[in-house]
Backbone as a chain_set.jsonl record, in Angstrom:
{"seq": "MRFLTAALALFSVVALTNALAIRQANSQTFTGALGGIAATPILDSGNADRPFSVGGATFVNLSAALQRSCDQQFNGCANLANGGSQEVAFADCQAQKGMLFNELCMPL", "coords": {"N": [[84.367, 54.196, -5.049], [85.814, 51.899, -5.678], [86.268, 50.897, -3.143], [83.679, 50.209, -2.345], [83.07, 48.198, -4.22], [85.025, 46.304, -3.545], [84.242, 45.777, -0.918], [81.689, 44.669, -1.316], [82.413, 42.372, -2.737], [83.874, 41.038, -0.761], [81.866, 40.593, 1.181], [80.242, 38.888, -0.29], [81.885, 36.62, -0.547], [82.11, 35.898, 2.16], [79.408, 35.318, 2.748], [78.972, 33.137, 1.006], [80.817, 31.318, 2.032], [79.73, 30.914, 4.602], [77.259, 29.767, 3.865], [78.125, 27.361, 2.702], [79.27, 26.169, 4.928], [77.047, 25.73, 6.558], [75.595, 23.986, 4.918], [77.208, 21.719, 4.944], [77.016, 20.694, 7.479], [76.665, 17.969, 9.646], [73.83, 16.121, 10.24], [73.54, 13.738, 11.494], [73.902, 12.407, 14.599], [74.736, 10.23, 16.05], [77.444, 8.556, 17.494], [78.605, 6.089, 17.833], [80.699, 3.452, 16.625], [81.256, 0.596, 15.739], [83.913, -1.546, 14.904], [85.037, 0.501, 13.495], [83.191, 1.465, 11.726], [81.324, 4.071, 10.965], [78.194, 5.86, 11.292], [76.581, 6.882, 8.314], [77.079, 10.182, 7.16], [74.608, 12.795, 7.369], [73.713, 15.191, 5.248], [72.978, 18.538, 4.036], [71.197, 18.636, 1.119], [70.873, 20.677, -0.662], [68.62, 20.895, -2.131], [65.504, 22.142, -1.926], [63.107, 20.7, -1.886], [63.841, 18.105, -1.24], [65.623, 18.005, 1.19], [67.573, 16.578, 2.683], [70.508, 14.611, 2.557], [71.957, 11.451, 2.142], [74.689, 9.695, 1.563], [74.456, 10.385, -1.154], [71.819, 9.821, -1.829], [68.637, 11.405, -1.621], [66.283, 12.869, 0.722], [62.987, 13.65, 1.984], [62.527, 14.237, 4.633], [64.035, 14.429, 7.929], [63.749, 12.136, 9.489], [63.503, 9.973, 7.668], [66.009, 10.146, 6.464], [67.677, 9.617, 8.65], [66.935, 6.962, 9.125], [67.971, 5.704, 6.797], [70.708, 6.257, 7.127], [71.234, 4.894, 9.517], [70.661, 2.253, 8.705], [72.651, 1.905, 6.75], [74.959, 2.024, 8.31], [74.599, -0.261, 9.899], [74.628, -2.26, 7.893], [77.269, -2.012, 6.942], [78.723, -2.721, 9.235], [77.748, -5.331, 9.628], [78.672, -6.539, 7.268], [81.406, -6.441, 7.753], [81.573, -8.107, 10.03], [80.534, -10.525, 8.985], [82.47, -11.026, 7.168], [84.456, -12.286, 8.469], [85.77, -10.909, 10.468], [87.725, -10.521, 13.373], [87.37, -8.577, 15.107], [84.742, -7.678, 15.483], [81.509, -9.01, 16.139], [78.558, -10.367, 14.548], [76.335, -10.24, 16.233], [77.057, -8.116, 17.845], [76.808, -6.012, 16.059], [74.048, -6.057, 15.64], [73.199, -5.353, 18.211], [74.238, -2.764, 18.401], [72.761, -1.557, 16.366], [70.219, -1.664, 17.476], [70.567, 0.099, 19.654], [71.126, 2.458, 18.259], [68.823, 2.849, 16.661], [66.911, 3.105, 18.683], [67.836, 5.381, 19.958], [67.963, 7.388, 17.942], [66.434, 6.943, 15.509], [63.805, 5.793, 15.823], [62.312, 7.432, 17.705], [61.561, 9.686, 16.276]], "CA": [[83.705, 53.134, -5.784], [86.603, 50.676, -5.539], [86.026, 50.379, -1.803], [82.354, 49.585, -2.352], [83.183, 46.953, -4.989], [85.805, 45.359, -2.726], [83.416, 45.399, 0.232], [80.649, 43.75, -1.797], [83.064, 41.101, -3.059], [84.196, 40.394, 0.512], [80.62, 40.104, 1.763], [79.796, 37.743, -1.097], [82.713, 35.471, -0.159], [81.711, 35.514, 3.516], [78.087, 34.693, 2.665], [79.126, 31.839, 0.368], [81.5, 30.453, 2.998], [78.754, 30.543, 5.63], [76.279, 28.857, 3.26], [78.75, 26.05, 2.563], [79.446, 25.599, 6.266], [75.735, 25.233, 6.993], [75.226, 22.864, 4.067], [78.012, 20.55, 5.246], [76.799, 20.253, 8.857], [76.155, 16.611, 9.703], [72.665, 15.979, 11.112], [73.634, 12.438, 12.172], [74.612, 12.67, 15.854], [75.184, 8.984, 16.672], [78.901, 8.481, 17.364], [79.078, 4.715, 17.945], [81.284, 3.003, 15.361], [81.873, -0.722, 15.885], [84.799, -1.894, 13.802], [85.396, 1.704, 12.748], [82.126, 1.793, 10.766], [80.491, 5.154, 11.49], [76.949, 6.116, 10.579], [76.756, 7.752, 7.152], [76.665, 11.562, 7.454], [73.393, 13.351, 6.781], [74.066, 16.554, 4.847], [71.989, 19.316, 3.301], [71.331, 18.313, -0.307], [70.75, 21.878, -1.485], [67.331, 20.806, -2.813], [64.481, 22.497, -0.946], [62.068, 19.671, -1.855], [64.434, 16.906, -0.638], [66.78, 18.695, 1.758], [68.531, 15.732, 3.404], [71.259, 13.721, 1.674], [72.732, 10.38, 2.78], [75.418, 8.943, 0.544], [73.994, 10.73, -2.497], [70.353, 9.7, -1.9], [68.006, 12.544, -0.939], [65.081, 12.537, 1.488], [62.133, 14.793, 2.269], [62.532, 14.569, 6.052], [65.171, 13.936, 8.697], [63.464, 10.779, 9.954], [63.851, 9.034, 6.591], [67.463, 10.207, 6.295], [68.251, 8.883, 9.783], [66.681, 5.542, 8.873], [68.946, 5.245, 5.807], [72.035, 6.331, 7.731], [71.296, 3.783, 10.477], [70.724, 1.007, 7.937], [73.956, 1.799, 6.106], [75.946, 1.677, 9.325], [74.395, -1.669, 10.242], [75.103, -3.09, 6.779], [78.729, -1.984, 6.944], [79.165, -3.501, 10.387], [77.425, -6.736, 9.348], [79.608, -7.006, 6.239], [82.689, -6.654, 8.427], [81.433, -9.295, 10.881], [80.353, -11.698, 8.128], [83.708, -11.232, 6.43], [85.407, -13.003, 9.313], [86.498, -10.009, 11.351], [87.869, -10.911, 14.771], [87.132, -7.344, 15.858], [83.327, -7.455, 15.757], [80.611, -10.124, 15.834], [77.274, -9.945, 14.002], [75.462, -9.897, 17.364], [77.444, -6.768, 18.273], [76.204, -5.097, 15.078], [72.614, -6.001, 15.93], [73.022, -4.595, 19.452], [74.47, -1.348, 18.091], [71.619, -1.093, 15.578], [69.137, -1.429, 18.427], [70.862, 1.347, 20.375], [71.055, 3.556, 17.313], [67.43, 3.068, 16.303], [66.2, 3.603, 19.857], [68.304, 6.729, 20.266], [67.783, 8.373, 16.88], [65.504, 6.719, 14.4], [62.427, 5.484, 16.156], [61.532, 8.464, 18.378], [61.151, 10.784, 15.388]], "C": [[84.468, 51.82, -5.649], [86.368, 50.038, -4.177], [84.693, 49.625, -1.751], [82.388, 48.251, -3.09], [83.932, 45.893, -4.188], [84.986, 44.874, -1.539], [82.325, 44.414, -0.185], [81.235, 42.386, -2.141], [83.385, 40.33, -1.783], [82.937, 39.826, 1.161], [80.078, 38.898, 1.011], [80.568, 36.484, -0.735], [82.318, 34.974, 1.215], [80.36, 34.8, 3.491], [78.179, 33.306, 2.053], [79.795, 30.854, 1.319], [80.541, 30.0, 4.081], [77.721, 29.567, 5.086], [76.866, 27.46, 3.117], [78.942, 25.386, 3.907], [78.135, 25.026, 6.775], [75.373, 23.976, 6.21], [75.972, 21.594, 4.475], [77.877, 20.079, 6.688], [76.143, 18.876, 8.843], [75.001, 16.531, 10.694], [72.64, 14.64, 11.836], [74.485, 12.635, 13.42], [75.111, 11.403, 16.539], [76.677, 8.815, 16.425], [79.453, 7.07, 17.527], [79.596, 4.229, 16.595], [82.005, 1.68, 15.564], [82.729, -1.034, 14.669], [85.219, -0.707, 12.966], [84.361, 2.123, 11.725], [81.204, 2.83, 11.404], [79.203, 5.26, 10.683], [77.224, 7.1, 9.444], [76.288, 9.167, 7.501], [75.375, 11.937, 6.737], [73.668, 14.821, 6.518], [72.896, 17.234, 4.159], [72.212, 19.072, 1.81], [71.353, 19.556, -1.192], [69.452, 21.927, -2.26], [66.229, 21.054, -1.78], [63.383, 21.444, -0.822], [62.535, 18.391, -1.169], [65.735, 17.334, 0.035], [67.846, 17.827, 2.432], [69.177, 14.725, 2.468], [72.073, 12.731, 2.498], [73.391, 9.582, 1.664], [74.93, 9.186, -0.867], [72.493, 10.584, -2.69], [69.743, 10.859, -1.111], [66.665, 12.143, -0.338], [64.313, 13.801, 1.832], [62.131, 15.175, 3.747], [63.714, 13.907, 6.762], [64.96, 12.5, 9.147], [63.867, 9.739, 8.908], [65.358, 8.999, 6.367], [68.167, 9.461, 7.429], [68.087, 7.38, 9.6], [67.726, 4.987, 7.903], [70.354, 5.223, 6.405], [72.247, 5.172, 8.712], [71.444, 2.446, 9.746], [72.088, 0.824, 7.277], [75.047, 1.45, 7.111], [75.819, 0.2, 9.705], [74.93, -2.579, 9.145], [76.621, -3.136, 6.721], [79.313, -2.816, 8.066], [78.93, -4.989, 10.138], [78.352, -7.316, 8.285], [80.974, -7.297, 6.845], [82.642, -7.934, 9.259], [81.329, -10.565, 10.033], [81.585, -12.01, 7.291], [84.788, -11.895, 7.256], [86.219, -12.124, 10.241], [86.548, -10.568, 12.771], [87.505, -9.752, 15.693], [85.679, -7.182, 16.303], [82.517, -8.688, 15.344], [79.279, -9.565, 15.32], [76.319, -9.525, 15.114], [75.776, -8.499, 17.898], [76.819, -5.72, 17.349], [74.71, -4.941, 15.339], [72.343, -5.189, 17.193], [73.218, -3.1, 19.198], [73.302, -0.779, 17.299], [70.433, -0.807, 16.494], [69.335, -0.138, 19.203], [70.639, 2.549, 19.466], [69.6, 3.866, 16.96], [66.635, 3.61, 17.488], [66.563, 5.053, 20.156], [67.891, 7.748, 19.216], [66.602, 8.148, 15.965], [64.056, 6.567, 14.83], [61.665, 6.617, 16.845], [61.008, 9.553, 17.454], [59.821, 10.527, 14.721]], "O": [[83.863, 50.755, -5.521], [86.279, 48.816, -4.055], [84.605, 48.538, -1.18], [81.794, 47.276, -2.629], [83.529, 44.731, -4.152], [85.029, 43.693, -1.193], [82.069, 43.435, 0.517], [80.618, 41.357, -1.865], [83.194, 39.116, -1.722], [82.948, 38.693, 1.64], [79.516, 37.987, 1.619], [79.986, 35.405, -0.626], [82.2, 33.767, 1.428], [80.195, 33.776, 4.153], [77.524, 32.381, 2.536], [79.392, 29.694, 1.404], [80.534, 28.824, 4.446], [77.342, 28.625, 5.783], [76.18, 26.473, 3.382], [78.794, 24.169, 4.024], [78.119, 23.945, 7.363], [74.891, 23.003, 6.792], [75.422, 20.499, 4.362], [78.568, 19.14, 7.085], [75.179, 18.648, 8.113], [75.179, 16.842, 11.871], [71.797, 14.43, 12.708], [75.66, 12.989, 13.32], [75.845, 11.494, 17.523], [77.135, 8.917, 15.286], [80.657, 6.867, 17.374], [79.022, 4.541, 15.552], [83.235, 1.64, 15.562], [82.311, -0.808, 13.534], [85.706, -0.875, 11.848], [84.608, 3.033, 10.933], [80.401, 2.503, 12.277], [79.131, 4.808, 9.54], [78.007, 8.037, 9.6], [75.213, 9.334, 8.077], [75.093, 11.456, 5.64], [73.837, 15.606, 7.452], [71.938, 16.579, 3.749], [73.315, 19.286, 1.305], [71.798, 19.498, -2.338], [69.198, 22.895, -2.977], [66.049, 20.255, -0.861], [62.784, 21.308, 0.245], [61.728, 17.67, -0.582], [66.822, 17.066, -0.478], [68.935, 18.324, 2.722], [68.495, 14.065, 1.684], [72.785, 13.113, 3.427], [72.718, 8.878, 0.911], [74.984, 8.282, -1.701], [71.938, 11.164, -3.624], [70.262, 11.249, -0.066], [66.001, 11.219, -0.809], [64.89, 14.881, 1.957], [61.778, 16.303, 4.092], [64.308, 12.954, 6.258], [65.914, 11.723, 9.182], [64.502, 8.737, 9.238], [65.921, 7.936, 6.107], [69.145, 8.753, 7.192], [69.005, 6.614, 9.891], [68.302, 3.928, 8.15], [71.101, 4.266, 6.202], [73.31, 4.551, 8.73], [72.26, 1.61, 10.132], [72.621, -0.285, 7.247], [75.953, 0.674, 6.806], [76.824, -0.503, 9.817], [75.61, -3.563, 9.433], [77.198, -4.196, 6.475], [80.291, -3.536, 7.867], [79.806, -5.812, 10.403], [78.772, -8.468, 8.394], [81.62, -8.283, 6.492], [83.562, -8.75, 9.201], [81.972, -11.569, 10.339], [81.73, -13.115, 6.77], [85.918, -12.051, 6.792], [87.255, -12.553, 10.749], [85.539, -11.03, 13.303], [87.352, -9.927, 16.902], [85.409, -6.621, 17.365], [82.807, -9.324, 14.331], [78.918, -8.428, 15.623], [75.573, -8.559, 14.957], [74.881, -7.783, 18.347], [76.359, -4.673, 17.805], [74.17, -3.837, 15.271], [71.378, -4.426, 17.249], [72.466, -2.271, 19.71], [72.893, 0.358, 17.532], [69.725, 0.183, 16.307], [68.392, 0.631, 19.393], [70.031, 3.539, 19.872], [69.196, 5.029, 16.963], [65.779, 4.477, 17.316], [65.714, 5.85, 20.555], [67.505, 8.864, 19.563], [65.848, 9.079, 15.68], [63.171, 7.177, 14.23], [60.468, 6.765, 16.6], [60.087, 10.278, 17.83], [59.346, 11.359, 13.947]]}, "num_chains": 1, "name": "protein.A"}
């Protein structure tokens, strides 16, 4: 009986670990990061009705989550450029946004 209890406890831990690993997988695949500003990760919210989470906001589909993630990256880059950064210009942020939207957001 002890063996069975220990085995069930072990399987429960393994199942929970696997569930957490799946939940934390980032659905945002764009890796460009001008000025070190990466696209916001898209994670599983744990809510079946709104399964995608971007910075705490939840979305019903991946397309909407990608849109938010892309917009947040652009805003972060633009804030850096508008703050007087010598590292990145606003035009660079706009160019990256175009690449990002063409690659990820618009085709969906």
